[in-house]
Structure formats: C-alpha cells, structure tokens
JSON list of C-alpha atoms and ligand atoms in Angstrom, two decimals:
[
{"chain": "A", "resi": 116, "resn": "MET", "atom": "CA", "xyz": [86.37, 90.42, 106.07]},
{"chain": "A", "resi": 117, "resn": "THR", "atom": "CA", "xyz": [89.06, 92.84, 104.65]},
{"chain": "A", "resi": 118, "resn": "ASP", "atom": "CA", "xyz": [91.42, 91.70, 102.30]},
{"chain": "A", "resi": 119, "resn": "SER", "atom": "CA", "xyz": [94.51, 92.06, 104.63]},
{"chain": "A", "resi": 120, "resn": "LEU", "atom": "CA", "xyz": [92.60, 89.45, 106.97]},
{"chain": "A", "resi": 121, "resn": "ARG", "atom": "CA", "xyz": [91.32, 87.03, 104.76]},
{"chain": "A", "resi": 122, "resn": "PRO", "atom": "CA", "xyz": [93.51, 83.59, 104.94]},
{"chain": "A", "resi": 123, "resn": "LEU", "atom": "CA", "xyz": [95.11, 82.70, 101.41]},
{"chain": "A", "resi": 124, "resn": "PHE", "atom": "CA", "xyz": [96.10, 79.30, 100.36]},
{"chain": "A", "resi": 125, "resn": "LEU", "atom": "CA", "xyz": [98.48, 79.30, 97.57]},
{"chain": "A", "resi": 126, "resn": "THR", "atom": "CA", "xyz": [100.66, 76.88, 96.52]},
{"chain": "A", "resi": 127, "resn": "LEU", "atom": "CA", "xyz": [103.47, 76.25, 93.48]},
{"chain": "A", "resi": 128, "resn": "GLU", "atom": "CA", "xyz": [103.18, 72.29, 91.05]},
{"chain": "A", "resi": 129, "resn": "GLY", "atom": "CA", "xyz": [104.97, 71.53, 88.17]},
{"chain": "A", "resi": 130, "resn": "GLY", "atom": "CA", "xyz": [107.88, 68.92, 87.81]},
{"chain": "A", "resi": 131, "resn": "ASP", "atom": "CA", "xyz": [111.23, 68.77, 89.44]},
{"chain": "A", "resi": 132, "resn": "GLY", "atom": "CA", "xyz": [113.67, 71.87, 88.32]},
{"chain": "A", "resi": 133, "resn": "VAL", "atom": "CA", "xyz": [110.74, 74.36, 87.07]},
{"chain": "A", "resi": 134, "resn": "GLY", "atom": "CA", "xyz": [112.19, 76.88, 89.95]},
{"chain": "A", "resi": 135, "resn": "LYS", "atom": "CA", "xyz": [108.90, 76.82, 92.56]},
{"chain": "A", "resi": 136, "resn": "SER", "atom": "CA", "xyz": [111.54, 77.60, 94.83]},
{"chain": "A", "resi": 137, "resn": "THR", "atom": "CA", "xyz": [112.67, 80.47, 94.04]},
{"chain": "A", "resi": 138, "resn": "GLN", "atom": "CA", "xyz": [109.54, 81.64, 92.90]},
{"chain": "A", "resi": 139, "resn": "GLN", "atom": "CA", "xyz": [108.37, 81.13, 96.32]},
{"chain": "A", "resi": 140, "resn": "ARG", "atom": "CA", "xyz": [110.80, 82.76, 98.36]},
{"chain": "A", "resi": 141, "resn": "LEU", "atom": "CA", "xyz": [109.69, 85.99, 96.10]},
{"chain": "A", "resi": 142, "resn": "LEU", "atom": "CA", "xyz": [106.61, 86.02, 96.33]},
{"chain": "A", "resi": 143, "resn": "ALA", "atom": "CA", "xyz": [106.08, 84.70, 99.49]},
{"chain": "A", "resi": 144, "resn": "GLN", "atom": "CA", "xyz": [108.05, 88.40, 99.91]},
{"chain": "A", "resi": 145, "resn": "TRP", "atom": "CA", "xyz": [105.62, 90.25, 97.55]},
{"chain": "A", "resi": 146, "resn": "PHE", "atom": "CA", "xyz": [102.58, 89.16, 100.31]},
{"chain": "A", "resi": 147, "resn": "ARG", "atom": "CA", "xyz": [105.12, 89.97, 102.79]},
{"chain": "A", "resi": 148, "resn": "GLU", "atom": "CA", "xyz": [105.29, 93.35, 101.52]},
{"chain": "A", "resi": 149, "resn": "ALA", "atom": "CA", "xyz": [102.10, 94.45, 101.94]},
{"chain": "A", "resi": 150, "resn": "GLY", "atom": "CA", "xyz": [101.89, 93.50, 105.86]},
{"chain": "A", "resi": 151, "resn": "ARG", "atom": "CA", "xyz": [100.91, 90.17, 105.56]},
{"chain": "A", "resi": 152, "resn": "GLU", "atom": "CA", "xyz": [101.78, 87.57, 107.90]},
{"chain": "A", "resi": 153, "resn": "VAL", "atom": "CA", "xyz": [103.22, 84.82, 105.07]},
{"chain": "A", "resi": 154, "resn": "VAL", "atom": "CA", "xyz": [104.24, 80.51, 106.12]},
{"chain": "A", "resi": 155, "resn": "GLU", "atom": "CA", "xyz": [106.31, 79.18, 103.11]},
{"chain": "A", "resi": 156, "resn": "THR", "atom": "CA", "xyz": [106.28, 75.92, 103.58]},
{"chain": "A", "resi": 157, "resn": "ARG", "atom": "CA", "xyz": [106.35, 72.84, 101.23]},
{"chain": "A", "resi": 158, "resn": "GLU", "atom": "CA", "xyz": [105.72, 68.87, 101.14]},
{"chain": "A", "resi": 159, "resn": "PRO", "atom": "CA", "xyz": [106.93, 66.12, 101.67]},
{"chain": "A", "resi": 160, "resn": "GLY", "atom": "CA", "xyz": [109.22, 67.91, 104.67]},
{"chain": "A", "resi": 161, "resn": "GLY", "atom": "CA", "xyz": [106.63, 70.75, 106.42]},
{"chain": "A", "resi": 162, "resn": "THR", "atom": "CA", "xyz": [107.33, 69.64, 110.01]},
{"chain": "A", "resi": 163, "resn": "VAL", "atom": "CA", "xyz": [109.54, 67.78, 112.04]},
{"chain": "A", "resi": 164, "resn": "LEU", "atom": "CA", "xyz": [107.68, 64.39, 111.67]},
{"chain": "A", "resi": 165, "resn": "GLY", "atom": "CA", "xyz": [107.36, 65.51, 107.63]},
{"chain": "A", "resi": 166, "resn": "LYS", "atom": "CA", "xyz": [111.56, 65.90, 107.58]},
{"chain": "A", "resi": 167, "resn": "GLU", "atom": "CA", "xyz": [112.35, 62.59, 108.30]},
{"chain": "A", "resi": 168, "resn": "LEU", "atom": "CA", "xyz": [109.77, 61.19, 105.99]},
{"chain": "A", "resi": 169, "resn": "ARG", "atom": "CA", "xyz": [110.85, 63.44, 103.24]},
{"chain": "A", "resi": 170, "resn": "GLU", "atom": "CA", "xyz": [114.38, 61.63, 104.11]},
{"chain": "A", "resi": 171, "resn": "LEU", "atom": "CA", "xyz": [112.49, 57.51, 104.02]},
{"chain": "A", "resi": 172, "resn": "ILE", "atom": "CA", "xyz": [111.10, 58.74, 100.39]},
{"chain": "A", "resi": 173, "resn": "LEU", "atom": "CA", "xyz": [113.92, 60.34, 98.80]},
{"chain": "A", "resi": 174, "resn": "HIS", "atom": "CA", "xyz": [116.54, 59.59, 99.63]},
{"chain": "A", "resi": 175, "resn": "GLY", "atom": "CA", "xyz": [115.95, 55.76, 101.55]},
{"chain": "A", "resi": 176, "resn": "GLY", "atom": "CA", "xyz": [115.80, 52.00, 98.66]},
{"chain": "A", "resi": 177, "resn": "TYR", "atom": "CA", "xyz": [112.80, 50.97, 96.77]},
{"chain": "A", "resi": 178, "resn": "VAL", "atom": "CA", "xyz": [109.62, 52.09, 97.74]},
{"chain": "A", "resi": 179, "resn": "ASP", "atom": "CA", "xyz": [106.62, 49.87, 97.00]},
{"chain": "A", "resi": 180, "resn": "PRO", "atom": "CA", "xyz": [104.21, 52.43, 94.67]},
{"chain": "A", "resi": 181, "resn": "ARG", "atom": "CA", "xyz": [101.04, 52.53, 96.71]},
{"chain": "A", "resi": 182, "resn": "ALA", "atom": "CA", "xyz": [103.40, 52.42, 100.39]},
{"chain": "A", "resi": 183, "resn": "GLU", "atom": "CA", "xyz": [105.17, 55.75, 98.54]},
{"chain": "A", "resi": 184, "resn": "ALA", "atom": "CA", "xyz": [101.54, 57.21, 97.84]},
{"chain": "A", "resi": 185, "resn": "LEU", "atom": "CA", "xyz": [100.76, 56.01, 101.59]},
{"chain": "A", "resi": 186, "resn": "MET", "atom": "CA", "xyz": [103.89, 58.38, 102.86]},
{"chain": "A", "resi": 187, "resn": "PHE", "atom": "CA", "xyz": [103.49, 61.49, 100.71]},
{"chain": "A", "resi": 188, "resn": "ALA", "atom": "CA", "xyz": [99.62, 61.01, 102.14]},
{"chain": "A", "resi": 189, "resn": "ALA", "atom": "CA", "xyz": [100.79, 60.38, 105.67]},
{"chain": "A", "resi": 190, "resn": "ASP", "atom": "CA", "xyz": [103.23, 63.76, 105.47]},
{"chain": "A", "resi": 191, "resn": "ARG", "atom": "CA", "xyz": [100.55, 65.63, 104.30]},
{"chain": "A", "resi": 192, "resn": "ALA", "atom": "CA", "xyz": [97.63, 65.30, 106.86]},
{"chain": "A", "resi": 193, "resn": "HIS", "atom": "CA", "xyz": [100.09, 66.05, 109.55]},
{"chain": "A", "resi": 194, "resn": "HIS", "atom": "CA", "xyz": [101.44, 69.23, 107.27]},
{"chain": "A", "resi": 195, "resn": "ILE", "atom": "CA", "xyz": [97.75, 70.37, 107.20]},
{"chain": "A", "resi": 196, "resn": "ALA", "atom": "CA", "xyz": [96.97, 69.51, 110.73]},
{"chain": "A", "resi": 197, "resn": "THR", "atom": "CA", "xyz": [99.51, 70.98, 112.23]},
{"chain": "A", "resi": 198, "resn": "LEU", "atom": "CA", "xyz": [100.95, 73.78, 110.72]},
{"chain": "A", "resi": 199, "resn": "VAL", "atom": "CA", "xyz": [98.62, 75.02, 107.52]},
{"chain": "A", "resi": 200, "resn": "ARG", "atom": "CA", "xyz": [95.55, 75.29, 108.95]},
{"chain": "A", "resi": 201, "resn": "PRO", "atom": "CA", "xyz": [96.47, 76.95, 111.89]},
{"chain": "A", "resi": 202, "resn": "ALA", "atom": "CA", "xyz": [98.45, 79.36, 110.04]},
{"chain": "A", "resi": 203, "resn": "LEU", "atom": "CA", "xyz": [95.48, 80.02, 107.85]},
{"chain": "A", "resi": 204, "resn": "GLU", "atom": "CA", "xyz": [92.06, 79.68, 111.05]},
{"chain": "A", "resi": 205, "resn": "ARG", "atom": "CA", "xyz": [95.22, 83.27, 112.10]},
{"chain": "A", "resi": 206, "resn": "GLY", "atom": "CA", "xyz": [94.83, 84.73, 108.61]},
{"chain": "A", "resi": 207, "resn": "ALA", "atom": "CA", "xyz": [98.11, 84.25, 107.24]},
{"chain": "A", "resi": 208, "resn": "VAL", "atom": "CA", "xyz": [98.38, 83.82, 103.91]},
{"chain": "A", "resi": 209, "resn": "VAL", "atom": "CA", "xyz": [100.76, 80.02, 103.15]},
{"chain": "A", "resi": 210, "resn": "VAL", "atom": "CA", "xyz": [102.69, 79.31, 99.85]},
{"chain": "A", "resi": 211, "resn": "GLN", "atom": "CA", "xyz": [103.12, 76.28, 99.84]},
{"chain": "A", "resi": 212, "resn": "ASP", "atom": "CA", "xyz": [106.13, 74.22, 97.37]},
{"chain": "A", "resi": 213, "resn": "ARG", "atom": "CA", "xyz": [104.22, 70.98, 95.93]},
{"chain": "A", "resi": 214, "resn": "TYR", "atom": "CA", "xyz": [100.41, 69.68, 97.78]},
{"chain": "A", "resi": 215, "resn": "LEU", "atom": "CA", "xyz": [98.40, 66.67, 96.75]},
{"chain": "A", "resi": 216, "resn": "ASP", "atom": "CA", "xyz": [98.08, 68.10, 92.77]},
{"chain": "A", "resi": 217, "resn": "SER", "atom": "CA", "xyz": [102.29, 66.66, 92.82]},
{"chain": "A", "resi": 218, "resn": "SER", "atom": "CA", "xyz": [100.39, 62.68, 94.14]},
{"chain": "A", "resi": 219, "resn": "VAL", "atom": "CA", "xyz": [97.98, 62.90, 91.20]},
{"chain": "A", "resi": 220, "resn": "ALA", "atom": "CA", "xyz": [101.09, 63.20, 88.44]},
{"chain": "A", "resi": 221, "resn": "TYR", "atom": "CA", "xyz": [103.70, 61.89, 90.26]},
{"chain": "A", "resi": 222, "resn": "GLN", "atom": "CA", "xyz": [101.91, 58.55, 92.17]},
{"chain": "A", "resi": 223, "resn": "GLY", "atom": "CA", "xyz": [98.99, 58.87, 89.50]},
{"chain": "A", "resi": 224, "resn": "ALA", "atom": "CA", "xyz": [99.79, 59.32, 86.40]},
{"chain": "A", "resi": 225, "resn": "ALA", "atom": "CA", "xyz": [103.15, 58.31, 86.40]},
{"chain": "A", "resi": 226, "resn": "ARG", "atom": "CA", "xyz": [103.09, 55.56, 88.87]},
{"chain": "A", "resi": 227, "resn": "ASP", "atom": "CA", "xyz": [99.96, 53.84, 86.94]},
{"chain": "A", "resi": 228, "resn": "LEU", "atom": "CA", "xyz": [98.32, 54.00, 90.23]},
{"chain": "A", "resi": 229, "resn": "ASP", "atom": "CA", "xyz": [93.96, 55.14, 89.62]},
{"chain": "A", "resi": 230, "resn": "VAL", "atom": "CA", "xyz": [94.47, 58.42, 90.33]},
{"chain": "A", "resi": 231, "resn": "ASP", "atom": "CA", "xyz": [90.92, 58.91, 91.58]},
{"chain": "A", "resi": 232, "resn": "ASP", "atom": "CA", "xyz": [92.49, 56.47, 94.65]},
{"chain": "A", "resi": 233, "resn": "VAL", "atom": "CA", "xyz": [94.81, 58.48, 94.72]},
{"chain": "A", "resi": 234, "resn": "ARG", "atom": "CA", "xyz": [93.41, 62.21, 94.91]},
{"chain": "A", "resi": 235, "resn": "GLY", "atom": "CA", "xyz": [90.53, 60.51, 97.40]},
{"chain": "A", "resi": 236, "resn": "LEU", "atom": "CA", "xyz": [93.81, 59.57, 99.81]},
{"chain": "A", "resi": 237, "resn": "SER", "atom": "CA", "xyz": [94.40, 62.87, 99.70]},
{"chain": "A", "resi": 238, "resn": "LEU", "atom": "CA", "xyz": [91.78, 64.55, 100.38]},
{"chain": "A", "resi": 239, "resn": "TRP", "atom": "CA", "xyz": [90.79, 62.39, 103.22]},
{"chain": "A", "resi": 240, "resn": "ALA", "atom": "CA", "xyz": [94.19, 63.16, 104.53]},
{"chain": "A", "resi": 241, "resn": "THR", "atom": "CA", "xyz": [93.30, 66.79, 104.24]},
{"chain": "A", "resi": 242, "resn": "ARG", "atom": "CA", "xyz": [89.70, 66.92, 105.32]},
{"chain": "A", "resi": 243, "resn": "GLY", "atom": "CA", "xyz": [89.40, 68.25, 101.54]},
{"chain": "A", "resi": 244, "resn": "LEU", "atom": "CA", "xyz": [91.24, 71.36, 102.11]},
{"chain": "A", "resi": 245, "resn": "LEU", "atom": "CA", "xyz": [92.31, 72.97, 98.55]},
{"chain": "A", "resi": 246, "resn": "PRO", "atom": "CA", "xyz": [94.02, 75.81, 97.67]},
{"chain": "A", "resi": 247, "resn": "ASP", "atom": "CA", "xyz": [92.69, 78.96, 96.54]},
{"chain": "A", "resi": 248, "resn": "ALA", "atom": "CA", "xyz": [94.64, 79.54, 93.20]},
{"chain": "A", "resi": 249, "resn": "THR", "atom": "CA", "xyz": [97.35, 76.71, 92.46]},
{"chain": "A", "resi": 250, "resn": "ILE", "atom": "CA", "xyz": [100.56, 78.20, 90.02]},
{"chain": "A", "resi": 251, "resn": "LEU", "atom": "CA", "xyz": [101.39, 75.43, 88.21]},
{"chain": "A", "resi": 252, "resn": "LEU", "atom": "CA", "xyz": [105.56, 76.30, 86.41]},
{"chain": "A", "resi": 253, "resn": "ASP", "atom": "CA", "xyz": [104.86, 74.69, 83.15]},
{"chain": "A", "resi": 254, "resn": "LEU", "atom": "CA", "xyz": [108.33, 73.09, 81.47]},
{"chain": "A", "resi": 255, "resn": "GLU", "atom": "CA", "xyz": [109.42, 71.04, 79.34]},
{"chain": "A", "resi": 256, "resn": "PRO", "atom": "CA", "xyz": [111.55, 68.07, 81.16]},
{"chain": "A", "resi": 257, "resn": "GLU", "atom": "CA", "xyz": [114.88, 68.83, 79.22]},
{"chain": "A", "resi": 258, "resn": "SER", "atom": "CA", "xyz": [114.75, 72.45, 79.85]},
{"chain": "A", "resi": 259, "resn": "ALA", "atom": "CA", "xyz": [114.60, 71.81, 84.08]},
{"chain": "A", "resi": 260, "resn": "ARG", "atom": "CA", "xyz": [117.58, 72.95, 85.78]},
{"chain": "A", "resi": 261, "resn": "LEU", "atom": "CA", "xyz": [118.20, 70.44, 87.77]},
{"chain": "A", "resi": 262, "resn": "SER", "atom": "CA", "xyz": [121.69, 70.96, 90.92]},
{"chain": "A", "resi": 263, "resn": "GLY", "atom": "CA", "xyz": [122.95, 68.35, 93.18]},
{"chain": "A", "resi": 264, "resn": "PRO", "atom": "CA", "xyz": [122.74, 65.17, 93.61]},
{"chain": "A", "resi": 265, "resn": "LYS", "atom": "CA", "xyz": [119.45, 63.71, 92.30]},
{"chain": "A", "resi": 266, "resn": "ASP", "atom": "CA", "xyz": [116.38, 62.36, 94.99]},
{"chain": "A", "resi": 267, "resn": "ARG", "atom": "CA", "xyz": [114.90, 58.96, 93.57]},
{"chain": "A", "resi": 268, "resn": "LEU", "atom": "CA", "xyz": [112.54, 60.54, 92.64]},
{"chain": "A", "resi": 269, "resn": "GLU", "atom": "CA", "xyz": [114.84, 62.90, 89.82]},
{"chain": "A", "resi": 270, "resn": "ARG", "atom": "CA", "xyz": [116.34, 60.05, 88.66]},
{"chain": "A", "resi": 271, "resn": "GLU", "atom": "CA", "xyz": [113.45, 58.56, 87.11]},
{"chain": "A", "resi": 272, "resn": "GLY", "atom": "CA", "xyz": [113.49, 58.60, 83.27]},
{"chain": "A", "resi": 273, "resn": "GLY", "atom": "CA", "xyz": [112.04, 61.39, 80.84]},
{"chain": "A", "resi": 274, "resn": "GLU", "atom": "CA", "xyz": [109.05, 58.85, 80.02]},
{"chain": "A", "resi": 275, "resn": "PHE", "atom": "CA", "xyz": [108.34, 59.27, 83.75]},
{"chain": "A", "resi": 276, "resn": "HIS", "atom": "CA", "xyz": [108.65, 63.44, 83.91]},
{"chain": "A", "resi": 277, "resn": "ALA", "atom": "CA", "xyz": [106.89, 63.87, 80.88]},
{"chain": "A", "resi": 278, "resn": "ALA", "atom": "CA", "xyz": [103.83, 62.22, 82.07]},
{"chain": "A", "resi": 279, "resn": "VAL", "atom": "CA", "xyz": [104.01, 64.35, 85.08]},
{"chain": "A", "resi": 280, "resn": "ARG", "atom": "CA", "xyz": [104.14, 67.05, 82.78]},
{"chain": "A", "resi": 281, "resn": "MET", "atom": "CA", "xyz": [101.00, 66.37, 81.16]},
{"chain": "A", "resi": 282, "resn": "ARG", "atom": "CA", "xyz": [99.00, 64.55, 84.15]},
{"chain": "A", "resi": 283, "resn": "PHE", "atom": "CA", "xyz": [99.76, 68.42, 85.49]},
{"chain": "A", "resi": 284, "resn": "LEU", "atom": "CA", "xyz": [98.66, 70.52, 82.38]},
{"chain": "A", "resi": 285, "resn": "ASP", "atom": "CA", "xyz": [95.57, 68.06, 82.38]},
{"chain": "A", "resi": 286, "resn": "MET", "atom": "CA", "xyz": [94.24, 68.70, 85.45]},
{"chain": "A", "resi": 287, "resn": "ALA", "atom": "CA", "xyz": [95.24, 72.19, 85.64]},
{"chain": "A", "resi": 288, "resn": "ALA", "atom": "CA", "xyz": [92.62, 72.14, 81.75]},
{"chain": "A", "resi": 289, "resn": "GLN", "atom": "CA", "xyz": [90.20, 70.59, 84.15]},
{"chain": "A", "resi": 290, "resn": "GLU", "atom": "CA", "xyz": [90.21, 72.99, 87.14]},
{"chain": "A", "resi": 291, "resn": "PRO", "atom": "CA", "xyz": [91.13, 76.36, 85.13]},
{"chain": "A", "resi": 292, "resn": "GLU", "atom": "CA", "xyz": [89.10, 78.30, 88.26]},
{"chain": "A", "resi": 293, "resn": "ARG", "atom": "CA", "xyz": [92.00, 77.44, 90.38]},
{"chain": "A", "resi": 294, "resn": "TRP", "atom": "CA", "xyz": [94.87, 76.54, 88.34]},
{"chain": "A", "resi": 295, "resn": "ILE", "atom": "CA", "xyz": [96.89, 78.90, 86.31]},
{"chain": "A", "resi": 296, "resn": "VAL", "atom": "CA", "xyz": [98.73, 77.82, 83.71]},
{"chain": "A", "resi": 297, "resn": "ILE", "atom": "CA", "xyz": [102.60, 79.98, 84.00]},
{"chain": "A", "resi": 298, "resn": "ASP", "atom": "CA", "xyz": [105.62, 79.53, 81.23]},
{"chain": "A", "resi": 299, "resn": "ALA", "atom": "CA", "xyz": [108.58, 78.73, 83.34]},
{"chain": "A", "resi": 300, "resn": "SER", "atom": "CA", "xyz": [110.86, 79.23, 80.59]},
{"chain": "A", "resi": 301, "resn": "GLY", "atom": "CA", "xyz": [111.39, 83.25, 81.22]},
{"chain": "A", "resi": 302, "resn": "THR", "atom": "CA", "xyz": [113.65, 85.14, 83.12]},
{"chain": "A", "resi": 303, "resn": "VAL", "atom": "CA", "xyz": [113.20, 84.51, 86.94]},
{"chain": "A", "resi": 304, "resn": "ASP", "atom": "CA", "xyz": [111.61, 88.15, 86.97]},
{"chain": "A", "resi": 305, "resn": "GLU", "atom": "CA", "xyz": [109.93, 87.84, 83.80]},
{"chain": "A", "resi": 306, "resn": "VAL", "atom": "CA", "xyz": [108.53, 84.32, 85.58]},
{"chain": "A", "resi": 307, "resn": "GLN", "atom": "CA", "xyz": [107.60, 86.54, 88.77]},
{"chain": "A", "resi": 308, "resn": "ALA", "atom": "CA", "xyz": [106.04, 88.93, 87.43]},
{"chain": "A", "resi": 309, "resn": "ALA", "atom": "CA", "xyz": [103.28, 86.69, 85.24]},
{"chain": "A", "resi": 310, "resn": "ILE", "atom": "CA", "xyz": [102.93, 84.88, 88.53]},
{"chain": "A", "resi": 311, "resn": "ARG", "atom": "CA", "xyz": [101.81, 88.65, 90.65]},
{"chain": "A", "resi": 312, "resn": "ALA", "atom": "CA", "xyz": [99.61, 89.65, 87.26]},
{"chain": "A", "resi": 313, "resn": "ALA", "atom": "CA", "xyz": [97.71, 86.43, 87.33]},
{"chain": "A", "resi": 314, "resn": "LEU", "atom": "CA", "xyz": [96.79, 85.90, 90.76]},
{"chain": "A", "resi": 315, "resn": "SER", "atom": "CA", "xyz": [96.09, 90.17, 90.59]},
{"chain": "A", "resi": 316, "resn": "SER", "atom": "CA", "xyz": [93.31, 89.50, 87.89]},
{"chain": "A", "resi": 317, "resn": "ARG", "atom": "CA", "xyz": [91.63, 86.65, 90.60]},
{"chain": "A", "resi": 318, "resn": "GLY", "atom": "CA", "xyz": [91.40, 88.92, 92.90]},
{"chain": "A", "resi": 319, "resn": "LEU", "atom": "CA", "xyz": [94.30, 87.84, 94.80]},
{"chain": "A", "resi": 320, "resn": "SER", "atom": "CA", "xyz": [96.64, 90.38, 94.94]},
{"chain": "A", "resi": 321, "resn": "ALA", "atom": "CA", "xyz": [99.17, 91.47, 97.56]},
{"chain": "A", "resi": 322, "resn": "GLU", "atom": "CA", "xyz": [98.25, 95.08, 97.00]},
{"chain": "A", "resi": 323, "resn": "PRO", "atom": "CA", "xyz": [94.78, 96.27, 99.05]},
{"chain": "A", "resi": 324, "resn": "ARG", "atom": "CA", "xyz": [91.80, 96.37, 95.82]},
{"chain": "A", "resi": 325, "resn": "PRO", "atom": "CA", "xyz": [91.54, 100.35, 95.77]},
{"chain": "B", "resi": 539, "resn": "LIG", "atom": "P1", "xyz": [110.33, 68.36, 95.54]},
{"chain": "B", "resi": 539, "resn": "LIG", "atom": "O1", "xyz": [112.19, 68.67, 95.44]},
{"chain": "B", "resi": 539, "resn": "LIG", "atom": "O2", "xyz": [109.58, 69.63, 94.89]},
{"chain": "B", "resi": 539, "resn": "LIG", "atom": "O3", "xyz": [111.22, 69.22, 96.89]},
{"chain": "B", "resi": 539, "resn": "LIG", "atom": "O4", "xyz": [109.59, 67.72, 95.66]},
{"chain": "B", "resi": 539, "resn": "LIG", "atom": "C1", "xyz": [110.46, 66.33, 95.92]},
{"chain": "B", "resi": 539, "resn": "LIG", "atom": "C2", "xyz": [110.14, 65.18, 95.23]},
{"chain": "B", "resi": 539, "resn": "LIG", "atom": "O5", "xyz": [108.99, 64.15, 95.52]},
{"chain": "B", "resi": 539, "resn": "LIG", "atom": "C3", "xyz": [109.61, 65.65, 94.18]},
{"chain": "B", "resi": 539, "resn": "LIG", "atom": "O6", "xyz": [110.34, 64.34, 92.94]},
{"chain": "B", "resi": 539, "resn": "LIG", "atom": "C4", "xyz": [107.94, 65.12, 93.46]},
{"chain": "B", "resi": 539, "resn": "LIG", "atom": "C5", "xyz": [107.76, 64.07, 94.24]},
{"chain": "B", "resi": 539, "resn": "LIG", "atom": "N1", "xyz": [106.67, 64.08, 95.07]},
{"chain": "B", "resi": 539, "resn": "LIG", "atom": "C6", "xyz": [106.00, 62.92, 94.99]},
{"chain": "B", "resi": 539, "resn": "LIG", "atom": "O7", "xyz": [106.16, 62.30, 94.06]},
{"chain": "B", "resi": 539, "resn": "LIG", "atom": "N2", "xyz": [103.99, 62.84, 95.37]},
{"chain": "B", "resi": 539, "resn": "LIG", "atom": "C7", "xyz": [103.98, 63.71, 95.81]},
{"chain": "B", "resi": 539, "resn": "LIG", "atom": "O8", "xyz": [102.60, 63.83, 96.53]},
{"chain": "B", "resi": 539, "resn": "LIG", "atom": "C8", "xyz": [104.48, 64.84, 96.98]},
{"chain": "B", "resi": 539, "resn": "LIG", "atom": "C9", "xyz": [105.08, 66.38, 97.28]},
{"chain": "B", "resi": 539, "resn": "LIG", "atom": "C10", "xyz": [105.83, 65.16, 95.82]}
]
C-alpha cells in the first residue's frame, strides 16, 4: 500500500491543559495539506452518544470509580466501532484527542483501580485496536493552561494530577515503539515542530517519501 493510502491512527495524550486540542488541530492540518482525508475526534464525546456520556461523566455529580471506568469504556467502544474503524478502513488519518491510555492513567493509577483491569476493559471494548503512534504532551501539572470552568476531573487535587503524569511517563517508557514524548512547555509552534519531526523520524510523515 502506498503512503498516501495507508490508514494512520494517531492519539494525543497528557494531563489537563497541556495544549492537546491546539496541537491536534495543527497536526490534522499537516496531513490535510498533504492531501489526506483526516478525521479529528476525541474521547470522551466523539459521537452523539459519546457527547451525552461526556456530559454525564464530567459535568454530573459523584460517579463511583468503577462506574466511571465503564462509562469511558462504553464511550470508547461506540466511538471506535462507529467512527474510527470505518475511517481507518477508508484509508483516512485519524487524529484523536485521548484514547485508552487516558483510562489507564486516570482511572487506573489515579483512581486506584487495577491497571491491568482498566487496560483490559478498553482492549475488550475496542477489539484490541492500538494507535500507530501516541504522542504524550508532557508538562508539570502546575504549568497547565486551564481555561473556563473546571470539569469534575480537572477539579481533582495536585496529587491526582501528579499521579496521572507519572503514569503517562511510565507507560511511554514501557512501550517506546508506540509512544512519542514531547516536552509541552515550549511555544505552540515549537511543540508542533517537535511532533512533526518525531513522526517523520518514524516514517509517519505527512509528506510522501522521496
Ligand atoms: P478533555 O477535557 O481532555 O477532553 O478530557 C476530559 C477529562 O476526562 C480529562 O480530565 C481526562 C478525563 N478522562 C479520563 O479520566 N479517562 C478517559 O478514559 C478519558 C478519555 C478522559
């Protein structure tokens, strides 16, 4: 299959307020300018059902940690089956804000659920779909740029967010062939340039190979 038809599944991960959505938009633009079909999506909330689940999980009252893990997994199952897999089957590039690693970091490490259970639940939900590359935008929680009213998870304390960050870094260290760790403390342009360079060095560039 030529590069221009090869489906690509890229996910962005990191703590709250690290700039994922800006970087997602710029990354999508890179592939679009190279003539690719790009699907920009996110979890939770990439589908109509997902938007309802997102509202319930993030803006409702207390949710039991196991119920929370199941709701993120339900959003994910529906999103992958109805939007992401069909896009990949058409040969599109999917650039996604958060995926199963967010569940491992937030519900697994920081909520004290068994990490293997949480990961297993998401793998079951998605029939084992893993990204071609996962970009971790790494930033100390103290430097995060949060705007607007905070959601239920953003309101968690500093210890929670520090545990989430450590879990992301651990996952990246354990699976370096999938993860790309980017220092997110630079300017928007510097961070985007670092992402593009890292993808290119792995043969995942938007530019066709010479
Ligand atoms: P967002 O604001 O980056 O879209 O993410 C919504 C919040 O949900 C964020 O605090 C991270 C959290 N989250 C989880 O706890 N588990 C998950 O599986 C996902 C996808 C997000």
